[in-house]
Coordinates of C-alpha atoms in Angstrom, one line a residue:
M979 CA 0.0 0.0 0.0
T980 CA 1.5 3.5 -0.7
I981 CA 1.7 6.0 1.4
S982 CA -1.0 8.3 -0.4
A983 CA -3.3 5.2 0.1
A984 CA -2.8 4.5 3.4
K985 CA -3.7 8.2 4.3
F986 CA -6.6 8.0 2.5
S987 CA -7.6 4.8 4.4
L988 CA -7.1 6.4 7.9
A989 CA -9.5 9.4 6.8
T990 CA -11.9 7.2 5.7
R991 CA -11.7 5.3 8.6
W992 CA -12.0 8.4 10.8
S993 CA -14.8 9.9 9.5
K994 CA -16.8 7.2 8.5
P995 CA -20.1 6.2 10.4
N996 CA -18.7 4.0 13.5
G997 CA -15.3 4.8 12.9
Y998 CA -12.3 6.4 15.0
R999 CA -14.0 9.5 15.5
Q1000 CA -17.6 8.1 16.5
V1001 CA -15.8 5.7 18.7
L1002 CA -13.6 8.0 20.5
L1003 CA -16.8 10.7 20.8
I1004 CA -18.4 7.8 23.0
A1005 CA -15.4 6.1 24.2
F1006 CA -13.6 9.2 25.7
P1007 CA -16.3 10.2 28.4
L1008 CA -16.5 6.6 29.2
I1009 CA -13.0 6.1 29.6
L1010 CA -12.6 8.7 31.8
S1011 CA -15.6 7.8 33.9
T1012 CA -14.4 4.2 34.3
G1013 CA -10.9 5.5 34.5
S1014 CA -12.3 7.7 37.5
W1015 CA -12.9 4.4 39.6
S1016 CA -9.3 3.1 38.5
I1017 CA -8.4 6.6 39.8
Q1018 CA -10.1 6.1 43.4
Q1019 CA -8.7 2.7 43.8
F1020 CA -5.1 3.8 43.1
V1021 CA -5.1 7.1 45.4
D1022 CA -6.9 4.5 48.0
R1023 CA -4.0 2.2 48.0
M1024 CA -1.6 5.0 47.4
F1025 CA -2.8 6.8 50.7
L1026 CA -3.1 3.2 52.7
S1027 CA 0.8 2.4 51.5
W1028 CA 1.6 5.6 53.3
Y1029 CA -0.5 4.8 56.2
S1030 CA 1.1 1.3 56.9
P1031 CA 2.4 -1.8 54.9
D1032 CA -0.5 -4.1 56.5
A1033 CA -3.4 -1.6 55.3
L1034 CA -2.1 -1.8 51.6
A1035 CA -1.8 -5.5 51.8
A1036 CA -5.4 -5.7 53.0
A1037 CA -7.0 -3.2 50.9
M1038 CA -6.5 -5.2 47.7
P1039 CA -7.8 -8.6 48.1
T1040 CA -10.6 -6.9 50.3
G1041 CA -11.8 -4.6 47.6
I1042 CA -11.3 -7.2 44.7
L1043 CA -13.2 -10.0 46.9
S1044 CA -16.2 -7.8 47.6
F1045 CA -16.1 -6.3 44.3
T1046 CA -16.7 -10.0 43.1
I1047 CA -19.8 -10.1 44.8
V1048 CA -21.3 -6.8 43.4
C1049 CA -19.8 -7.3 40.0
F1050 CA -22.4 -10.1 39.1
F1051 CA -25.3 -8.0 40.0
I1052 CA -23.4 -4.8 38.1
G1053 CA -22.9 -7.1 35.1
T1054 CA -26.5 -8.3 35.2
A1055 CA -28.3 -4.9 35.8
G1056 CA -25.8 -3.0 33.6
Y1057 CA -26.9 -5.1 31.0
A1058 CA -29.7 -2.8 30.4
S1059 CA -27.6 -0.3 28.3
T1060 CA -27.6 -3.2 25.4
F1061 CA -31.5 -3.3 25.7
V1062 CA -31.2 0.5 25.9
A1063 CA -29.0 0.5 22.7
Q1064 CA -30.9 -1.9 20.8
Y1065 CA -34.4 -0.1 21.3
T1066 CA -32.6 3.4 20.5
G1067 CA -31.2 1.7 17.4
A1068 CA -34.8 0.3 16.4
G1069 CA -36.6 4.2 17.3
R1070 CA -38.6 2.8 20.3
H1071 CA -37.4 5.1 22.6
D1072 CA -40.5 4.6 24.9
R1073 CA -38.9 1.2 26.0
V1074 CA -35.8 3.1 27.3
G1075 CA -36.9 3.9 30.1
P1076 CA -38.8 0.6 31.2
A1077 CA -35.5 -1.2 30.4
M1078 CA -33.6 1.1 32.8
W1079 CA -36.2 0.2 35.8
Q1080 CA -35.8 -3.3 35.3
G1081 CA -32.1 -2.9 35.8
I1082 CA -33.0 -1.0 39.1
Y1083 CA -35.1 -3.9 40.6
F1084 CA -32.6 -6.0 39.7
S1085 CA -30.1 -3.9 41.5
L1086 CA -32.6 -3.9 44.9
I1087 CA -31.7 -7.9 44.7
G1088 CA -27.8 -7.4 45.0
G1089 CA -28.2 -4.5 47.2
V1090 CA -29.8 -7.1 50.1
V1091 CA -27.3 -9.9 49.4
T1092 CA -24.4 -7.7 49.5
F1093 CA -25.7 -6.5 52.8
I1094 CA -26.0 -9.8 54.1
A1095 CA -22.5 -10.4 53.2
M1096 CA -21.0 -8.2 55.5
F1097 CA -21.9 -10.8 58.5
F1098 CA -19.4 -13.2 56.9
A1099 CA -16.7 -11.1 57.3
E1100 CA -14.6 -13.1 60.1
P1101 CA -15.0 -16.6 58.4
I1102 CA -14.3 -15.5 55.2
F1103 CA -11.1 -13.9 56.0
Q1104 CA -10.1 -16.5 58.5
F1105 CA -10.4 -19.1 55.8
I1106 CA -8.2 -17.2 53.2
G1107 CA -5.5 -17.5 55.9
H1108 CA -3.5 -14.3 55.6
E1109 CA -1.6 -12.9 58.4
E1110 CA -3.7 -12.0 61.3
S1111 CA -2.4 -8.2 61.2
V1112 CA -3.5 -8.0 57.9
R1113 CA -6.6 -10.0 58.5
E1114 CA -8.2 -7.6 61.1
L1115 CA -7.9 -4.6 58.7
E1116 CA -9.4 -7.2 55.8
I1117 CA -12.5 -7.6 58.1
K1118 CA -12.8 -3.6 58.5
Y1119 CA -12.6 -2.8 55.3
W1120 CA -15.0 -5.7 53.9
R1121 CA -17.9 -4.4 56.2
Y1122 CA -17.7 -0.9 54.8
L1123 CA -17.6 -1.9 51.3
T1124 CA -20.5 -4.8 51.7
I1125 CA -23.0 -2.4 53.2
G1126 CA -22.6 0.3 50.5
G1127 CA -23.0 -2.5 47.9
F1128 CA -26.3 -1.4 46.6
F1129 CA -25.0 2.0 45.3
P1130 CA -22.5 0.7 42.6
I1131 CA -24.9 -1.8 41.3
C1132 CA -27.6 0.7 41.0
M1133 CA -25.6 3.3 39.2
A1134 CA -24.7 0.6 36.6
A1135 CA -28.6 0.4 36.0
V1136 CA -29.1 4.4 35.8
S1137 CA -25.9 4.8 33.8
S1138 CA -27.5 2.4 31.0
F1139 CA -30.1 5.3 30.2
F1140 CA -26.9 7.7 29.3
N1141 CA -24.5 4.9 28.1
G1142 CA -27.1 3.3 25.7
R1143 CA -28.0 6.1 24.1
G1144 CA -24.4 7.0 23.1
N1145 CA -24.9 10.0 25.5
T1146 CA -21.9 9.6 27.6
F1147 CA -21.1 12.7 29.1
P1148 CA -23.1 13.0 31.8
V1149 CA -22.0 9.6 33.5
M1150 CA -18.3 11.2 32.9
W1151 CA -19.3 14.1 34.8
A1152 CA -20.9 12.3 37.9
S1153 CA -18.1 10.2 37.8
L1154 CA -15.3 12.8 37.9
L1155 CA -16.8 14.6 41.0
A1156 CA -17.4 11.8 43.0
T1157 CA -13.7 10.7 42.1
C1158 CA -12.8 14.2 43.6
L1159 CA -15.2 13.8 46.7
N1160 CA -13.7 10.4 47.3
M1161 CA -9.8 11.6 47.2
V1162 CA -10.5 14.7 49.5
L1163 CA -12.5 12.2 52.0
N1164 CA -9.7 9.5 51.6
Y1165 CA -7.1 12.3 52.8
L1166 CA -9.4 13.6 55.5
L1167 CA -10.5 10.3 56.9
I1168 CA -7.5 7.8 56.5
F1169 CA -5.1 10.3 58.3
G1170 CA -7.4 11.9 60.3
N1171 CA -6.6 15.5 59.0
F1172 CA -8.3 18.6 60.0
G1173 CA -9.8 17.6 63.0
L1174 CA -11.3 14.8 61.7
P1175 CA -11.1 11.1 63.6
E1176 CA -7.9 8.9 62.2
M1177 CA -9.8 6.0 60.7
G1178 CA -7.3 4.3 58.4
I1179 CA -8.7 1.4 56.5
S1180 CA -12.1 2.2 57.6
G1181 CA -11.8 5.6 56.4
A1182 CA -11.0 4.2 52.9
G1183 CA -14.0 2.2 53.0
L1184 CA -16.4 5.2 54.1
S1185 CA -15.2 7.5 51.8
T1186 CA -15.7 4.9 49.0
V1187 CA -19.7 4.7 50.4
I1188 CA -20.2 8.3 50.6
S1189 CA -18.6 9.0 47.1
Q1190 CA -20.9 6.5 45.5
I1191 CA -23.8 7.7 47.1
F1192 CA -23.0 11.2 45.7
N1193 CA -22.5 9.3 42.1
L1194 CA -26.0 7.9 42.3
S1195 CA -27.5 10.8 43.4
L1196 CA -26.2 13.0 40.5
L1197 CA -27.2 10.2 37.8
L1198 CA -30.9 10.2 39.2
L1199 CA -31.1 13.9 39.0
M1200 CA -30.0 13.9 35.4
T1201 CA -32.0 11.1 34.5
F1202 CA -35.2 12.5 35.6
M1203 CA -34.6 16.4 34.6
G1204 CA -35.8 18.0 31.3
N1205 CA -37.8 16.1 28.6
N1206 CA -36.4 12.6 29.3
N1207 CA -39.8 11.5 30.7
A1208 CA -41.5 12.8 27.9
K1209 CA -39.7 11.0 25.4
Y1210 CA -37.9 8.3 27.3
K1211 CA -40.5 7.4 30.3
T1212 CA -37.8 7.7 32.7
I1213 CA -40.6 8.5 35.6
S1214 CA -43.5 7.0 34.0
G1215 CA -42.0 3.6 32.6
W1216 CA -41.1 2.8 36.8
K1217 CA -43.7 -0.2 36.7
F1218 CA -42.2 -3.5 36.9
D1219 CA -42.6 -5.2 33.5
K1220 CA -42.3 -9.1 34.1
D1221 CA -41.5 -10.0 30.3
L1222 CA -38.7 -7.3 30.1
F1223 CA -37.5 -7.9 33.5
L1224 CA -37.2 -11.8 32.6
R1225 CA -35.5 -10.8 29.1
L1226 CA -33.0 -8.9 31.1
I1227 CA -32.5 -11.8 33.4
R1228 CA -31.9 -14.4 30.3
Y1229 CA -29.5 -12.0 28.6
G1230 CA -28.3 -10.2 31.4
L1231 CA -27.6 -12.9 34.0
P1232 CA -24.9 -14.8 32.0
N1233 CA -23.1 -11.3 31.5
G1234 CA -23.3 -10.9 35.1
I1235 CA -21.8 -14.7 35.7
H1236 CA -19.3 -13.6 33.3
F1237 CA -18.3 -10.5 35.1
F1238 CA -18.3 -12.4 38.3
L1239 CA -16.4 -15.1 37.3
D1240 CA -13.8 -12.9 35.5
I1241 CA -13.3 -11.2 38.9
A1242 CA -13.5 -14.1 40.9
A1243 CA -10.6 -15.7 39.2
F1244 CA -8.6 -12.9 40.1
S1245 CA -9.4 -12.9 43.4
A1246 CA -8.8 -16.4 43.7
F1247 CA -5.4 -15.8 41.8
I1248 CA -4.3 -12.6 44.5
L1249 CA -5.4 -14.5 47.6
I1250 CA -3.6 -17.7 46.4
V1251 CA -0.4 -15.4 45.8
G1252 CA -0.8 -13.9 49.2
R1253 CA 0.0 -16.9 50.8
L1254 CA 3.4 -16.5 50.0
G1255 CA 3.8 -13.8 52.2
A1256 CA 3.0 -10.0 52.7
A1257 CA 5.6 -8.7 50.5
Q1258 CA 4.6 -10.8 47.4
L1259 CA 0.8 -9.8 48.2
A1260 CA 1.6 -6.2 48.4
A1261 CA 3.9 -6.3 45.5
T1262 CA 1.0 -8.2 43.3
N1263 CA -1.5 -5.5 44.7
I1264 CA 0.9 -2.7 43.3
A1265 CA 1.2 -4.4 39.8
L1266 CA -2.3 -4.8 39.7
N1267 CA -3.4 -1.4 40.5
V1268 CA -0.9 -0.1 38.0
C1269 CA -2.5 -2.4 35.6
L1270 CA -6.1 -1.1 36.5
L1271 CA -4.9 2.4 35.3
A1272 CA -4.7 1.3 31.8
F1273 CA -7.1 -1.7 32.0
M1274 CA -10.4 0.3 33.4
P1275 CA -10.0 2.8 30.5
M1276 CA -10.2 -0.3 28.0
I1277 CA -13.7 -1.1 29.7
G1278 CA -14.7 2.2 28.7
M1279 CA -13.9 1.2 25.2
G1280 CA -15.5 -2.2 25.7
I1281 CA -18.7 -0.3 26.5
T1282 CA -18.5 1.7 23.8
V1283 CA -18.4 -1.1 21.4
S1284 CA -21.3 -2.8 23.2
I1285 CA -23.3 0.2 22.3
L1286 CA -22.2 0.9 19.1
V1287 CA -23.2 -2.7 17.9
G1288 CA -26.4 -3.1 19.9
Q1289 CA -27.5 0.5 18.1
S1290 CA -26.5 -1.2 14.9
L1291 CA -28.3 -4.4 15.1
G1292 CA -31.4 -2.6 16.6
A1293 CA -31.5 -1.0 13.1
N1294 CA -30.5 -4.3 11.4
N1295 CA -27.2 -3.5 10.3
D1296 CA -24.5 -5.9 11.2
D1297 CA -22.1 -4.4 8.8
M1298 CA -22.0 -1.1 10.8
A1299 CA -21.4 -3.2 14.0
D1300 CA -18.4 -5.1 12.4
T1301 CA -17.0 -1.1 11.5
A1302 CA -17.2 -0.3 15.0
T1303 CA -15.8 -3.3 16.5
T1304 CA -12.9 -3.1 13.7
S1305 CA -12.4 0.4 14.7
A1306 CA -12.3 0.0 18.6
V1307 CA -9.9 -2.8 17.9
Q1308 CA -7.2 -1.2 16.3
M1309 CA -7.6 1.9 18.3
A1310 CA -7.2 -0.2 21.7
F1311 CA -4.1 -2.5 20.3
I1312 CA -2.1 1.0 19.8
Y1313 CA -3.1 2.1 22.9
M1314 CA -2.0 -0.8 25.3
G1315 CA 0.7 -1.4 23.1
S1316 CA 2.3 2.0 24.2
I1317 CA 1.2 1.5 27.5
S1318 CA 2.8 -2.0 27.5
A1319 CA 6.1 -0.6 26.4
L1320 CA 6.2 2.1 29.1
Y1321 CA 5.4 -0.6 31.5
L1322 CA 8.8 -2.2 30.1
L1323 CA 11.0 0.8 29.9
I1324 CA 9.9 2.8 32.9
P1325 CA 8.5 0.3 35.2
S1326 CA 9.7 2.2 38.4
I1327 CA 7.7 5.4 37.6
F1328 CA 4.4 3.3 38.1
I1329 CA 5.9 2.3 41.4
Y1330 CA 7.2 5.4 42.8
P1331 CA 3.8 6.7 43.9
F1332 CA 3.5 3.5 46.5
A1333 CA 7.3 4.1 47.6
A1334 CA 6.9 8.0 47.7
N1335 CA 6.1 8.1 51.9
A1336 CA 6.4 4.3 52.6
D1337 CA 9.2 3.1 55.1
P1338 CA 12.2 2.7 52.9
T1339 CA 13.4 -0.3 54.5
E1340 CA 10.2 -2.1 54.7
F1341 CA 9.4 -1.3 51.1
E1342 CA 12.5 -2.5 49.4
E1343 CA 11.6 -6.4 49.3
I1344 CA 8.0 -5.1 48.3
R1345 CA 10.1 -3.0 45.2
G1346 CA 11.9 -6.2 43.7
Y1347 CA 8.9 -8.2 43.3
A1348 CA 6.7 -5.6 42.1
M1349 CA 9.4 -4.9 39.5
T1350 CA 9.3 -8.6 38.2
A1351 CA 5.3 -8.3 38.2
M1352 CA 5.3 -5.4 35.8
K1353 CA 7.3 -7.1 33.3
F1354 CA 4.1 -9.6 32.9
V1355 CA 1.9 -6.9 33.3
A1356 CA 3.1 -5.4 30.0
A1357 CA 2.3 -9.0 28.2
W1358 CA -0.9 -9.1 30.1
S1359 CA -2.1 -5.8 29.2
L1360 CA -1.4 -6.0 25.4
V1361 CA -3.2 -9.3 24.9
D1362 CA -6.2 -8.3 27.1
S1363 CA -7.2 -5.8 24.8
L1364 CA -8.3 -7.9 22.2
G1365 CA -10.6 -10.0 24.6
I1366 CA -11.9 -7.6 26.1
V1367 CA -13.0 -5.6 22.7
Y1368 CA -14.2 -8.5 20.9
S1369 CA -16.0 -10.0 24.0
S1370 CA -17.9 -6.7 23.9
A1371 CA -19.2 -6.7 20.5
L1372 CA -20.8 -10.2 21.6
K1373 CA -22.3 -9.0 24.7
G1374 CA -23.8 -6.0 22.3
A1375 CA -25.4 -8.4 20.2
G1376 CA -26.4 -10.6 23.1
D1377 CA -24.0 -13.7 22.9
T1378 CA -23.6 -13.6 26.6
R1379 CA -24.2 -17.4 26.9
F1380 CA -20.8 -17.9 25.1
T1381 CA -18.7 -15.5 27.2
M1382 CA -20.1 -17.1 30.2
Y1383 CA -19.4 -20.4 29.5
T1384 CA -15.9 -19.5 28.1
I1385 CA -14.9 -17.6 31.3
I1386 CA -16.1 -20.9 33.3
V1387 CA -13.8 -23.2 31.7
L1388 CA -10.7 -21.2 30.8
S1389 CA -10.8 -19.6 34.7
L1390 CA -10.7 -23.1 36.1
I1391 CA -8.2 -24.9 33.6
L1392 CA -5.9 -21.8 32.9
L1393 CA -5.8 -19.7 36.1
I1394 CA -6.8 -21.1 39.1
L1395 CA -5.8 -24.7 39.0
P1396 CA -2.5 -24.1 37.6
T1397 CA -1.9 -21.5 40.1
F1398 CA -2.8 -23.5 43.1
I1399 CA -0.9 -26.5 41.7
A1400 CA 2.4 -24.1 40.8
L1401 CA 2.1 -22.2 44.4
E1402 CA 0.8 -25.1 46.7
L1403 CA 1.9 -28.2 45.5
M1404 CA 5.0 -27.2 43.6
G1405 CA 6.5 -24.6 45.7
W1406 CA 7.4 -21.9 42.8
G1407 CA 7.4 -18.7 43.4
L1408 CA 5.6 -15.0 41.9
E1409 CA 6.8 -15.4 38.6
A1410 CA 5.2 -18.7 38.0
A1411 CA 2.1 -17.2 39.2
W1412 CA 2.0 -14.2 36.7
A1413 CA 3.1 -16.3 34.0
I1414 CA 0.3 -18.6 34.4
G1415 CA -1.9 -15.3 34.5
V1416 CA -0.6 -14.2 31.2
V1417 CA -1.6 -17.6 29.6
Y1418 CA -5.0 -17.1 30.7
I1419 CA -5.2 -13.7 29.1
I1420 CA -4.4 -15.3 26.0
G1421 CA -6.6 -18.1 26.2
L1422 CA -9.3 -15.6 26.7
A1423 CA -8.4 -13.1 23.6
V1424 CA -8.3 -16.5 21.3
A1425 CA -11.9 -17.7 22.3
F1426 CA -13.6 -14.3 21.9
T1427 CA -11.6 -13.3 18.9
L1428 CA -12.6 -16.7 16.9
R1429 CA -16.5 -16.7 18.2
Y1430 CA -16.3 -13.0 16.8
R1431 CA -14.7 -13.9 13.6
A1432 CA -17.6 -16.9 13.0
G1433 CA -20.2 -14.4 12.8
K1434 CA -23.2 -15.8 14.7
W1435 CA -23.6 -12.5 16.4
R1436 CA -24.9 -10.9 13.4
T1437 CA -28.1 -12.4 13.7
M1438 CA -28.7 -12.1 17.5
R1439 CA -30.8 -9.9 19.1
V1440 CA -32.0 -8.9 23.0
I1441 CA -35.1 -7.1 22.2
E1442 CA -38.6 -8.4 20.8
Q1443 CA -38.6 -8.7 17.2
S1444 CA -41.9 -6.3 17.0
A1445 CA -39.6 -3.8 18.0
F1446 CA -37.4 -3.6 14.7
E1447 CA -38.0 -0.9 12.1
G1448 CA -36.7 -1.1 8.8
P1449 CA -35.3 -3.7 6.6
H1450 CA -32.3 -5.8 7.1
Q1451 CA -29.2 -4.3 6.1
T1452 CA -25.8 -6.2 5.2

């Protein structure tokens, strides 16, 4: 291909419908909003690393374990965005509000379950078997996160009203404001600044809950204001719709299980690694926190793909869905390739914030393990970009059962069992665990890519057939 032809191809891909430009317009606010969650977690861990090594060691496994429970309900309630996207593509705006409300009703179930989980803190962390000083902090943090479990689930449901229509800026602004609030509260409550009580890891938990309540309140306010009710029935569509709710369960539940098992697999990975020792656990926490800074924006890209695929299929145009997916894959690979190069070339920059105010003697061993883990994070991140985009495209079409079964099989045979055997039975170290993690990510990427290229998703829909308008386009 000549240089002029390449420039023409790039210009065409930039400006065409569902090309680079349109993907970025939707993805950019989502990248910032999902990235803001990463920033919250990063700042939490950074402050806690300054507070004490035990607080840092306790924060990551507890946060991921609690999120493992919550994410099942987030994945199901938030799948309302696919319904909103396909209804929008089909021109059925009157079904948008009711679809969102079914997600809200499901989030109530999730809130009850996570609240009950609060009472099982001690047996859970005694079974995990971390050092006693770490376990006490894990129990404290767990109680705050599970009490507030309803709020992130409901946020996912309410966000579907904006995300599914491709109007992602309101979600971004609410997330950024909540992140700012969380950072301020962390500074005040963890260390007891400006006369407030010094709460340590409990302060981090309380800050998270307060900021989530604030975020949800902003989203609800924007959902109900203006002419949203007149056009989308955001208020009048509040009634429970049995058929629509069951349809959400049918397609959303496998998505929730996929999300749950994905996080659960990494929870098991972290908990097994934690048995190597506090230094290895803290180093793994640091590496995964750094990884999350790049990973969460990719989740924003994945949501964008689901939105555009859903809207395109709602309008019966599967070629447009493929265009959106291809554009996102190319952009994601360039982005994650750049990040991975930085992980390899200058890993110390990413580790520095955790070491800045930590005890130098205590942190030295952690630094060595973290530098090793960063090499694997580079490969992990690059391959993961393909898996995220292709799996998101499948979800946007409704192919959630395949993604669920894939995660069930591969998480067991490529991640959990090999990690347990390598560390517990063979006595291998941290490098073996991270190598196994990279193989697992490669397996997911290959499976989702092959499924997408098989093309079955082109004929799938999650909304009722009567909602379609216009001829099928290929």
